[in-house]
Tab-separated table of C-alpha atoms in Angstrom:
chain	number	residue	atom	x	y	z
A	20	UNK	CA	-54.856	91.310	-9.759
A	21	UNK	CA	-56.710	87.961	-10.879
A	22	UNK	CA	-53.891	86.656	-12.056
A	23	UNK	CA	-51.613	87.182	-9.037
A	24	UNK	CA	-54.482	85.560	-6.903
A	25	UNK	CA	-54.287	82.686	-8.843
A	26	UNK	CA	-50.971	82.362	-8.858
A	27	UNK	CA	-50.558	82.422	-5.486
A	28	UNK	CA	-53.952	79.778	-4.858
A	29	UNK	CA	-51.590	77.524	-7.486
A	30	UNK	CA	-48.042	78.125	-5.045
A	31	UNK	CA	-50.425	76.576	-2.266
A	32	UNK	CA	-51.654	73.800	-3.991
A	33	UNK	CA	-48.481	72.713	-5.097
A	34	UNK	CA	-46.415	73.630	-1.806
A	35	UNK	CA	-49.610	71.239	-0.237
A	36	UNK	CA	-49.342	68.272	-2.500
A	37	UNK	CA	-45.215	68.500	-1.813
A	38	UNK	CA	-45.933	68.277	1.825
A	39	UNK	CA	-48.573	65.355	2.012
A	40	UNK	CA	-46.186	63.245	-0.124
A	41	UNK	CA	-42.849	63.925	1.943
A	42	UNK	CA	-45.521	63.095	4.782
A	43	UNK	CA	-46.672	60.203	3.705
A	44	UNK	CA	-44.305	57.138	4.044
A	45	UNK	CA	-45.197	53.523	2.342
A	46	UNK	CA	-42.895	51.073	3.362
A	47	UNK	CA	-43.360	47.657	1.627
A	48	UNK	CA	-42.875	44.055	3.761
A	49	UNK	CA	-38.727	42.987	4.092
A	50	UNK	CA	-37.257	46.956	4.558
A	51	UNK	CA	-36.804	49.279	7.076
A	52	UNK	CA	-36.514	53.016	6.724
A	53	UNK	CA	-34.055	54.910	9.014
A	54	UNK	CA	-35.573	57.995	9.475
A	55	UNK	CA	-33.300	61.318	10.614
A	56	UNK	CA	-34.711	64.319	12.144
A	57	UNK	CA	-32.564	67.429	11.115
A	58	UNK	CA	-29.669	65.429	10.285
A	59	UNK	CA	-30.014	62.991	13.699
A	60	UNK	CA	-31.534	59.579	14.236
A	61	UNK	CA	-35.012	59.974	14.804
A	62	UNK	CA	-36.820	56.549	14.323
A	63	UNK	CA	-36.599	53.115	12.375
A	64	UNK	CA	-39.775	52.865	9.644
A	65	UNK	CA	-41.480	49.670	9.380
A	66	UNK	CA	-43.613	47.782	7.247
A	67	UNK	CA	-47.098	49.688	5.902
A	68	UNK	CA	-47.989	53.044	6.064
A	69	UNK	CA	-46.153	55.578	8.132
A	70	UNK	CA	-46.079	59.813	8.700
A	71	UNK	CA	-43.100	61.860	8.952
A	72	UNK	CA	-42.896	66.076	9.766
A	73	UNK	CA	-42.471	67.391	6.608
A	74	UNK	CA	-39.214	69.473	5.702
A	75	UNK	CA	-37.801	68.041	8.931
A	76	UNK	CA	-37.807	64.503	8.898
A	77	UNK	CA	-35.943	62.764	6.038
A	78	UNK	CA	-35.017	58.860	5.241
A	79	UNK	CA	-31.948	58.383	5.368
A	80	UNK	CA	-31.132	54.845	4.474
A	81	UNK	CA	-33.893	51.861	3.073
A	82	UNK	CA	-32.592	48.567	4.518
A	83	UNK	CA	-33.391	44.894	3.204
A	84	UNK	CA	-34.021	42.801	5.937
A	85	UNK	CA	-33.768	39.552	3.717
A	86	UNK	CA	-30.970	37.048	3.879
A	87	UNK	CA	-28.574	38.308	0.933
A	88	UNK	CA	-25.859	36.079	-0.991
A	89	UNK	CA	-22.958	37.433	-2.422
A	90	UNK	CA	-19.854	36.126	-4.141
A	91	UNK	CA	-16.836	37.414	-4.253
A	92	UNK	CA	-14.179	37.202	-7.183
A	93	UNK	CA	-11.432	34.656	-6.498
A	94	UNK	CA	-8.710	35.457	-4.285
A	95	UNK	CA	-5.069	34.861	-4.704
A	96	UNK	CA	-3.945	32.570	-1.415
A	97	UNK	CA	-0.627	31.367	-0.579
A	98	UNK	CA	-0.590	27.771	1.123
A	99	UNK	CA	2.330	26.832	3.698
A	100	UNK	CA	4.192	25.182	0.822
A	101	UNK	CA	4.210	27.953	-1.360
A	102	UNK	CA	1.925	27.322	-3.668
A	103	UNK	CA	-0.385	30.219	-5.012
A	104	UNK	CA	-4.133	29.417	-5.419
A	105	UNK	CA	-7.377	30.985	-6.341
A	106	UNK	CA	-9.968	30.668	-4.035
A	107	UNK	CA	-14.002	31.700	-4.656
A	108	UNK	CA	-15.862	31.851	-1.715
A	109	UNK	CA	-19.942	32.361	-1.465
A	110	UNK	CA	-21.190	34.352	1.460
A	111	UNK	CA	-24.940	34.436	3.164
A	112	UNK	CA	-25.564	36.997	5.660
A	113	UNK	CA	-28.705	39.306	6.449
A	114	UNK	CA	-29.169	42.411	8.364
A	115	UNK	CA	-30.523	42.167	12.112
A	116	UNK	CA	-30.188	46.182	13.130
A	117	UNK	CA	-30.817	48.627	10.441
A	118	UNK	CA	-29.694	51.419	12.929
A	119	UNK	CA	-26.399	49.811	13.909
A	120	UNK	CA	-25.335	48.682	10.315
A	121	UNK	CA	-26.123	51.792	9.011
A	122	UNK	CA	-23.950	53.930	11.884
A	123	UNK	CA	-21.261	51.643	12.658
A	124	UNK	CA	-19.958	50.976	9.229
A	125	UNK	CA	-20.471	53.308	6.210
A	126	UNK	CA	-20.181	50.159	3.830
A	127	UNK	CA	-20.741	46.713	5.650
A	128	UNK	CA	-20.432	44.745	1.902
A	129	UNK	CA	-16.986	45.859	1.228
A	130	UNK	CA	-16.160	45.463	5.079
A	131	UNK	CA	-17.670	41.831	4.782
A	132	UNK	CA	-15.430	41.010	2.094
A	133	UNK	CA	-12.019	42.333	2.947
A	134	UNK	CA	-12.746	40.787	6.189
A	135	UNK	CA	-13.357	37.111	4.452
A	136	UNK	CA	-10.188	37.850	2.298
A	137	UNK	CA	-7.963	38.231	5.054
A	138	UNK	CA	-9.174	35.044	7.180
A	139	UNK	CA	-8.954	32.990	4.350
A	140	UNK	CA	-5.081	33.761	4.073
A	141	UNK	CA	-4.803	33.113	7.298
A	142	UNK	CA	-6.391	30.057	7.632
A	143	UNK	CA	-5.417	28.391	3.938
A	144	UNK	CA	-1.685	29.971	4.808
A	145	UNK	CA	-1.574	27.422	7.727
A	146	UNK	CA	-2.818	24.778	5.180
A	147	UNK	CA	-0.747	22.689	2.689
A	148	UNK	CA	-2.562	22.250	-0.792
A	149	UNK	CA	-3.291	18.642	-0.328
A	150	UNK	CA	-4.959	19.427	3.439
A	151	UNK	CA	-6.696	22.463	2.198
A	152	UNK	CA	-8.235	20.881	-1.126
A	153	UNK	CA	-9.961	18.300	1.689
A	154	UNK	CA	-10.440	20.440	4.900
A	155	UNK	CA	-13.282	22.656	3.105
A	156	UNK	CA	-15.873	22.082	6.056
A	157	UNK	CA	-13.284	23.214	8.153
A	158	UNK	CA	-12.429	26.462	6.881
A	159	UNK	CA	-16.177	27.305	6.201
A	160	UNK	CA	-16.165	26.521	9.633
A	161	UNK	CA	-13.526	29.023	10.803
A	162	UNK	CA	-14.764	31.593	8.319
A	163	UNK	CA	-18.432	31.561	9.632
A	164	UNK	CA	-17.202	31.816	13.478
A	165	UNK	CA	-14.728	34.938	12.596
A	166	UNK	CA	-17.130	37.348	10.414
A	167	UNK	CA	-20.500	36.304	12.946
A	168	UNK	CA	-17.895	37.532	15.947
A	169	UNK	CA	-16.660	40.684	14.096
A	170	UNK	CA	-19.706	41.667	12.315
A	171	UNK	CA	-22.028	41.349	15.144
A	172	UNK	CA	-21.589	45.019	16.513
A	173	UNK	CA	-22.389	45.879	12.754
A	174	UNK	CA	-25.768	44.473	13.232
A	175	UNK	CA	-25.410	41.897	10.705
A	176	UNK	CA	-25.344	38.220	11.243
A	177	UNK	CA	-23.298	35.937	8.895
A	178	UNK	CA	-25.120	32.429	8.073
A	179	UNK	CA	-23.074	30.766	5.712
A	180	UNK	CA	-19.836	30.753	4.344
A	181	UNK	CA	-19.234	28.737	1.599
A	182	UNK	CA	-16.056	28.296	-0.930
A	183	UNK	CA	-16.989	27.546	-4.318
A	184	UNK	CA	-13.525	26.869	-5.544
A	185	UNK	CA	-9.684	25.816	-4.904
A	186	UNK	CA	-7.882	26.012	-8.344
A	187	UNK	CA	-4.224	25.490	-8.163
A	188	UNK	CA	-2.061	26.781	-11.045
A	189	UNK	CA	-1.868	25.146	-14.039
A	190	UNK	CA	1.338	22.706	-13.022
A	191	UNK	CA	-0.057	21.651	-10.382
A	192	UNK	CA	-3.195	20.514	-11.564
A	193	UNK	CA	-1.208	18.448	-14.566
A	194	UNK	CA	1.089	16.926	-12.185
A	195	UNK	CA	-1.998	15.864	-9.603
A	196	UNK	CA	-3.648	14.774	-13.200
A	197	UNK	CA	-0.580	12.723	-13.471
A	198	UNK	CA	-0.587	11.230	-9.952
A	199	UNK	CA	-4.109	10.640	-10.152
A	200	UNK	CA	-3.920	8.558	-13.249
A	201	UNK	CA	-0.862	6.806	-12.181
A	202	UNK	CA	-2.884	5.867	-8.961
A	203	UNK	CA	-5.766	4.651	-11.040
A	204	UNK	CA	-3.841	2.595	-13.149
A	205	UNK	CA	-2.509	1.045	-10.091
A	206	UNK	CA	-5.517	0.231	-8.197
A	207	UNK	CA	-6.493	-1.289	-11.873
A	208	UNK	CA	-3.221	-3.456	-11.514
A	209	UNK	CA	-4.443	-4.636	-8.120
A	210	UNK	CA	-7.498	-5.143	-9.258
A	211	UNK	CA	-7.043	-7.585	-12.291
A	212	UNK	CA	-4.000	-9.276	-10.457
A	213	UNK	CA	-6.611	-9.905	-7.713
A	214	UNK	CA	-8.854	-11.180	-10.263
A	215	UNK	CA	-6.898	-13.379	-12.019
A	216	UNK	CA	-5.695	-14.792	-9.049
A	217	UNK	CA	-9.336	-15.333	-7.429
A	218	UNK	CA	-9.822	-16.989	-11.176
A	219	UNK	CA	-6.965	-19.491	-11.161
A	220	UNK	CA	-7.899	-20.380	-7.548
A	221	UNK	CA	-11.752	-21.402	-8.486
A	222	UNK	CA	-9.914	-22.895	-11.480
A	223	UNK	CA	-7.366	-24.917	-9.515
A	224	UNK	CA	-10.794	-25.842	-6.850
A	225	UNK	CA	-13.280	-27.197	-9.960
A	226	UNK	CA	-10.065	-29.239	-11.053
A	227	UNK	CA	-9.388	-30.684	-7.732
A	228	UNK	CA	-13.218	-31.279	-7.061
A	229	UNK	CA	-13.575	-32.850	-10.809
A	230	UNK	CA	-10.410	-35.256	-10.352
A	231	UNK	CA	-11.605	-36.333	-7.129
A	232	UNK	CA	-15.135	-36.830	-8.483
A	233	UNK	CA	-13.434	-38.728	-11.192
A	234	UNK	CA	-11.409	-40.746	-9.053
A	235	UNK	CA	-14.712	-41.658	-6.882
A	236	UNK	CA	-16.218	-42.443	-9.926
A	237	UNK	CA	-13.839	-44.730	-11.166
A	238	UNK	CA	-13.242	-46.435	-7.392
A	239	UNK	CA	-16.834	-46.785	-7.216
A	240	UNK	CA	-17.019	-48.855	-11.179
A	241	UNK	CA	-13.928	-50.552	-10.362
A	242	UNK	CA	-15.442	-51.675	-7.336
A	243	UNK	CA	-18.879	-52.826	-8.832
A	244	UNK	CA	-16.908	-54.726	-11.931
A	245	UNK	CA	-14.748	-56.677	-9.025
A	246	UNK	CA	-18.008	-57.511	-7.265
A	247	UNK	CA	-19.423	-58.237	-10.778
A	248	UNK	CA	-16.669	-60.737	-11.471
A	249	UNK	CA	-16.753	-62.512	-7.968
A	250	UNK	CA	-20.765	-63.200	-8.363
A	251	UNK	CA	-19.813	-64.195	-11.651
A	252	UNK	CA	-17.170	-66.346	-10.477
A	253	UNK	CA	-18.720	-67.712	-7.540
A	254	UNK	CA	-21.709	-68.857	-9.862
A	255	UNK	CA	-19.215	-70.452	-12.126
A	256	UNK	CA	-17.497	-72.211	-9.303
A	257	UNK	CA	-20.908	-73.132	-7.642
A	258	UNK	CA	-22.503	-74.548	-10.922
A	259	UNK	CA	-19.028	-76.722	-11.527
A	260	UNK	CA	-19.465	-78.293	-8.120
A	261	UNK	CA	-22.556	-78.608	-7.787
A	262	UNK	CA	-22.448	-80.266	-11.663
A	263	UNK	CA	-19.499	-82.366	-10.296
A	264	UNK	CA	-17.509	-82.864	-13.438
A	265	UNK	CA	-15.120	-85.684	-14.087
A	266	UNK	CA	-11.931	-85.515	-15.619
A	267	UNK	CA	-12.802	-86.591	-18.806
A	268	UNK	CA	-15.297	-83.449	-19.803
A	269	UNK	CA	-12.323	-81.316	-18.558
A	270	UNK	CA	-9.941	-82.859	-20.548
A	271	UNK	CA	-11.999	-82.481	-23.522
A	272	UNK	CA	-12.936	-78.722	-22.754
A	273	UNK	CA	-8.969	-78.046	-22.814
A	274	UNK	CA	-8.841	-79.620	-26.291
A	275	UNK	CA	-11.552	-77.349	-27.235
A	276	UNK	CA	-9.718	-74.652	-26.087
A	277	UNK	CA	-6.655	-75.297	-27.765
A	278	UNK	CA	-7.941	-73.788	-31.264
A	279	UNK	CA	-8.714	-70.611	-29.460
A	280	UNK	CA	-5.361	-70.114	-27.651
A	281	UNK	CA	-3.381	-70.534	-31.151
A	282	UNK	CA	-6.028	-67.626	-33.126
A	283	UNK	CA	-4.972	-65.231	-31.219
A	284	UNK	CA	-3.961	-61.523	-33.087
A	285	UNK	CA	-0.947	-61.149	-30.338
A	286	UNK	CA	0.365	-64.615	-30.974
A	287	UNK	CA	3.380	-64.111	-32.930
A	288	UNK	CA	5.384	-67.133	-31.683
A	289	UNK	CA	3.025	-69.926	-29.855
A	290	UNK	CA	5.660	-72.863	-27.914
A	291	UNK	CA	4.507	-76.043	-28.872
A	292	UNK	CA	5.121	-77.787	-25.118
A	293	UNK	CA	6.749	-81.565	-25.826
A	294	UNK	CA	4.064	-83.140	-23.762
A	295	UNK	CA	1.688	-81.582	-25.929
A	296	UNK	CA	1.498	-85.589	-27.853
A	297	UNK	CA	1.412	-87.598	-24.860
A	298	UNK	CA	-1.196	-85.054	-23.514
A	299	UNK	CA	-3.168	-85.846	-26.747
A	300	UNK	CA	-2.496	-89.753	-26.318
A	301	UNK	CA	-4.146	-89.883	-22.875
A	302	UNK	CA	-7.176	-87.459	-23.812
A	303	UNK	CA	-7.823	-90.173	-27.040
A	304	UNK	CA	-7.821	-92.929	-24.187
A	305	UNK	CA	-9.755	-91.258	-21.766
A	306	UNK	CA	-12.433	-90.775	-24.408
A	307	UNK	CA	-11.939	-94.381	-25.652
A	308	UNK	CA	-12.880	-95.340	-22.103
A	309	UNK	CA	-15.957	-93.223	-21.444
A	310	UNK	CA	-18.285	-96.356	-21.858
A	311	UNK	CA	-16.112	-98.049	-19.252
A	312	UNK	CA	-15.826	-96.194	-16.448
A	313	UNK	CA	-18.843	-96.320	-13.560
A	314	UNK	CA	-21.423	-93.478	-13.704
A	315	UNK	CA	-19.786	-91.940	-17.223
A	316	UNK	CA	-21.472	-94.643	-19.946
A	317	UNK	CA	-23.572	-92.577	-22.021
A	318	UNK	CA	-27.154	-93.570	-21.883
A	319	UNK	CA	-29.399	-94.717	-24.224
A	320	UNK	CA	-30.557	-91.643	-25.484
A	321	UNK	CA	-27.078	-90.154	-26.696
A	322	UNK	CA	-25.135	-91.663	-30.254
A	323	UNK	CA	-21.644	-92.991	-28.905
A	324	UNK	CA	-20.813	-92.681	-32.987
A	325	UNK	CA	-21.412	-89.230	-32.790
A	326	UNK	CA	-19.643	-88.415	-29.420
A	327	UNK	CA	-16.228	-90.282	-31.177
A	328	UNK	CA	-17.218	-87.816	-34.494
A	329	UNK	CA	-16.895	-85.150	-32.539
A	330	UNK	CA	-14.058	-85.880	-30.412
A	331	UNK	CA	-12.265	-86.549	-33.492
A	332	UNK	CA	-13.292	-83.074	-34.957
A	333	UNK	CA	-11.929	-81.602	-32.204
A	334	UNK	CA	-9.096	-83.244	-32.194
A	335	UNK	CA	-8.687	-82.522	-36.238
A	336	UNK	CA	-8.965	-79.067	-35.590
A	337	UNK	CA	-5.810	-79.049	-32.494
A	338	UNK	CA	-4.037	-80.886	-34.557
A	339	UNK	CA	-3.633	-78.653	-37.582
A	340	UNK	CA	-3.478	-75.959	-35.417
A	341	UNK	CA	-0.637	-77.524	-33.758
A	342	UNK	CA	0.545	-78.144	-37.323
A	343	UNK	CA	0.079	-74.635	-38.859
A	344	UNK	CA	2.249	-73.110	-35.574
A	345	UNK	CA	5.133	-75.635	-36.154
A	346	UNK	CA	5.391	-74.482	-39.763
A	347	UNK	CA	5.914	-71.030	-38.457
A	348	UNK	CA	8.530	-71.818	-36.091
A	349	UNK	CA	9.839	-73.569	-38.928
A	350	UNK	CA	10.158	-70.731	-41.348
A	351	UNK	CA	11.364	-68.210	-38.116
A	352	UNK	CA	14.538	-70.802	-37.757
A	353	UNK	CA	14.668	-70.853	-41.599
A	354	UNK	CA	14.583	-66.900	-42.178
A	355	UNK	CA	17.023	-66.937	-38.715
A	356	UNK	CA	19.231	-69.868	-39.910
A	357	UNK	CA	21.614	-71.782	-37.757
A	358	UNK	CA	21.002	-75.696	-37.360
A	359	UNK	CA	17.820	-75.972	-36.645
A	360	UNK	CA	17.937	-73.975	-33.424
A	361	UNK	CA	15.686	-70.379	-32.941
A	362	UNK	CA	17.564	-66.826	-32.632
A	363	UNK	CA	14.999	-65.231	-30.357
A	364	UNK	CA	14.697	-61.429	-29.122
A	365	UNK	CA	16.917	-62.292	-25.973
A	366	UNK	CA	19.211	-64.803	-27.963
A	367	UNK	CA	17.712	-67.573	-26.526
A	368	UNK	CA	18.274	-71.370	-28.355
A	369	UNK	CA	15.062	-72.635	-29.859
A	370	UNK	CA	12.956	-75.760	-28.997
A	371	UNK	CA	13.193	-78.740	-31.323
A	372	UNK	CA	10.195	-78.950	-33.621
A	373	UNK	CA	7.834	-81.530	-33.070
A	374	UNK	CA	6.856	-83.726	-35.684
A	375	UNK	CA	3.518	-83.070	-37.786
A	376	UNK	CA	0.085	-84.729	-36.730
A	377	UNK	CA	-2.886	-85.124	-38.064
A	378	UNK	CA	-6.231	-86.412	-36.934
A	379	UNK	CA	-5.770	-89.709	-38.386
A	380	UNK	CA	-2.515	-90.108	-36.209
A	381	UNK	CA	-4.118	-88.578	-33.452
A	382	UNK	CA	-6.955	-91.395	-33.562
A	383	UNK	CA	-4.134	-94.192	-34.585
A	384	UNK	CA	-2.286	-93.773	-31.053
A	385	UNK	CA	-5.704	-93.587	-29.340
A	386	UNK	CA	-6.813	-96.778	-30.445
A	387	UNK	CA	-4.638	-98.911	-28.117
A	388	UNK	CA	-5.759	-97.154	-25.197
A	389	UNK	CA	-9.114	-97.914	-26.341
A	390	UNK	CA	-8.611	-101.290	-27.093
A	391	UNK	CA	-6.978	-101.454	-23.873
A	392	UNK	CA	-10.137	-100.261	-22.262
C-alpha cells in the first residue's frame, strides 16, 4: 500500500514539473513565438518571459526577426543574343509579420528564390551581354522593386538585392580577353604616337628658340664689332687729320708696307706693276727733298744721316722683295715655257719681267732728284 502511495505522490510530481515547463515560455530578444491554441492562432510571443495553458497551447513556429542574407547558387540566364550565362545573386530581406509569413506561405526562402530566379530571366533576357555586364544597378534595381511588391503580403520585406556575378561561358570570356587586349594595345598606340609627337614638337620649339637665340646673338656681336671698327676707324681718321700728314710720311709708310704685302702665305703669284720703278724714283726724291720743303726740315734734335739710313733700309728691303717675286715669275714662265710670256689659270699672256734692283740702284736714281733739290 506504501508503495502505491508513493507511486502515485511521484506521477504528480512529475505530471507537475511537465506542466510548469510547457507553461513557462522564455523567449530571448530578435524572435517571436507563434503560439496556437488547439491547432488555431492564438497569440504572437515576444521577447522575455511569457505563460501559456498547458496541454492546450502549443508554439507553433519561432521566428527571427533579424535582417537575414542569403545567396543563392548561380543561375543559368539566357541574354537577347543568345548567349547563356551564370548569374549569382545575394539577397537581404527580414521578417516584418511573424503571423502572416508563417500562414501565407509554408516556405517563404524557397518562394524568395524561385521568385528572384524568374525576374532575373526576365529582366537579363531583355539584356544583351555587353548591356547586362554594365546595367548591374539597374537590375538590382528591378529585382528589389518586384520581390518588396510580391513578398509584402508574406510579411517579409526585401532590402537588398545584390548580384555577385555575370560569368559568360568560356568563349566568350577569351574572345572579350582578346578584344580587351587588342583595345589596350591600341590606346598604347595612341598613346606613344601622341607622345612622340608632343616630343618632336618641344624638339622642333627648343631648335627654333636656340637658332633664333643664336641668330640674336650673332646680330647683336656683329653689330658691336661694326661699331667697334667705326670708333676704331673714326679715331684713326681723326688722329690723321688732326696730325695733318704730308705726302712724304705717306709715301714712305707705303714703302714700308711693301715688304708686308709680298710675305703673305696666300701669295702665290704677286704682279710686279711697271710703275712700281718710277714709283720708287719719286719716293727717293721726295725723301732727298725733305730738308727743302717749308715746315718738313727736320729739326735740330733728329740725325738727317740716320733718317737717309733708314730710308735706304727700307728701300733695301722692297727692293729684294721686289727681286725675290720676279725670280718666281721667272721660274713659273720657265717651268710654263713659251717666249718669255706666262701660261696662267685662265690662259692669260704674262707681264714682261722687270729688271732686278737693288738698294744701291734704288739710291743711284734718287740722287738726281736730290741733287736737283
Amino acid at each position: 500500500m506504501e508503495l502505491v502511495i508513493a507511486v502515485v505522490f511521484g506521477a504528480i510530481a512529475l505530471i507537475t514539473v511537465v506542466t510548469l515547463i510547457r507553461a513557462v515560455r522564455i523567449v530571448p530578444q530578435q524572435r517571436m513565438d507563434v503560439v496556437e491554441r488547439l491547432g488555431r492562432y492564438k497569440k504572437t510571443l515576444g521577447p522575455g518571459l511569457n505563460l501559456l495553458v498547458p496541454f492546450i497551447d502549443a508554439v507553433r513556429t519561432k521566428v527571427d526577426m533579424r535582417e537575414q542574407v542569403v545567396s543563392f547558387p548561380p543561375q543559368p540566364v539566357i541574354t537577347s543574343d543568345n548567349l547563356v550565362v551564370s548569374i549569382d545573386t545575394v539577397l537581404y530581406f527580414k521578417v516584418v509579420d511573424p503571423v502572416r509569413a508563417t500562414y501565407e506561405i509554408s516556405n517563404f526562402l524557397q518562394a524568395i528564390e524561385q521568385l528572384t530566379v524568374t525576374t532575373l530571366r526576365n529582366v537579363i533576357g531583355s539584356l544583351d551581354l555587353e548591356r547586362a555586364l554594365t546595367s548591374r544597378e539597374e537590375i538590382n534595381r528591378h529585382l528589389s522593386g518586384v520581390l518588396d511588391e510580391t513578398t509584402g503580403r508574406w510579411g517579409i520585406k526585401v532590402t537588398r538585392v545584390e548580384i555577385k556575378a555575370i560569368e559568360p561561358p568560356p568563349s566568350i570570356r577569351d574572345s572579350m580577353e582578346k578584344q580587351m587586349r587588342a583595345e589596350r594595345d591600341r590606346r598604347a598606340a595612341i598613346l606613344n604616337a601622341e607622345g612622340h609627337k608632343q616630343s618632336q614638337i618641344l624638339s622642333a620649339e627648343g631648335e627654333k628658340q636656340a637658332a633664333v637665340l643664336r641668330a640674336d646673338g650673332d646680330r647683336q656681336a656683329r653689330v658691336l664689332q661694326a661699331e667697334g671698327q667705326a670708333k676704331a676707324i673714326r679715331t684713326v681718321f681723326d688722329a690723321i687729320h688732326q696730325a695733318n700728314p704730308s705726302q712724304k710720311v705717306l709715301a714712305y709708310q707705303y714703302l714700308q708696307a711693301l715688304p708686308q704685302i709680298a710675305n703673305g702665305q696666300a701669295n702665290k703669284v704677286w704682279i710686279v706693276p711697271a710703275e712700281l720703278t718710277k714709283a720708287l724714283e719719286g719716293l727717293g726724291g721726295a725723301l732727298g727733298g725733305l730738308g727743302a720743303m717749308v715746315g718738313d726740315a727736320p729739326s735740330k734734335e733728329v740725325d738727317s744721316g740716320a733718317v737717309e739710313r733708314e730710308a735706304a733700309a727700307a728701300a733695301e728691303a722692297a727692293a729684294a722683295e721686289a727681286q725675290r717675286v720676279n725670280d718666281e715669275v721667272r721660274a713659273a714662265e720657265a717651268q710654263v715655257g713659251g717666249g718669255g710670256q706666262q701660261a696662267g689659270l685662265a690662259g692669260q699672256p704674262g707681264l714682261p719681267a722687270a729688271p732686278p734692283m737693288t738698294a744701291t740702284d734704288f739710291l743711284k736714281s734718287s740722287t738726281p732728284d736730290r741733287e736737283q733739290g
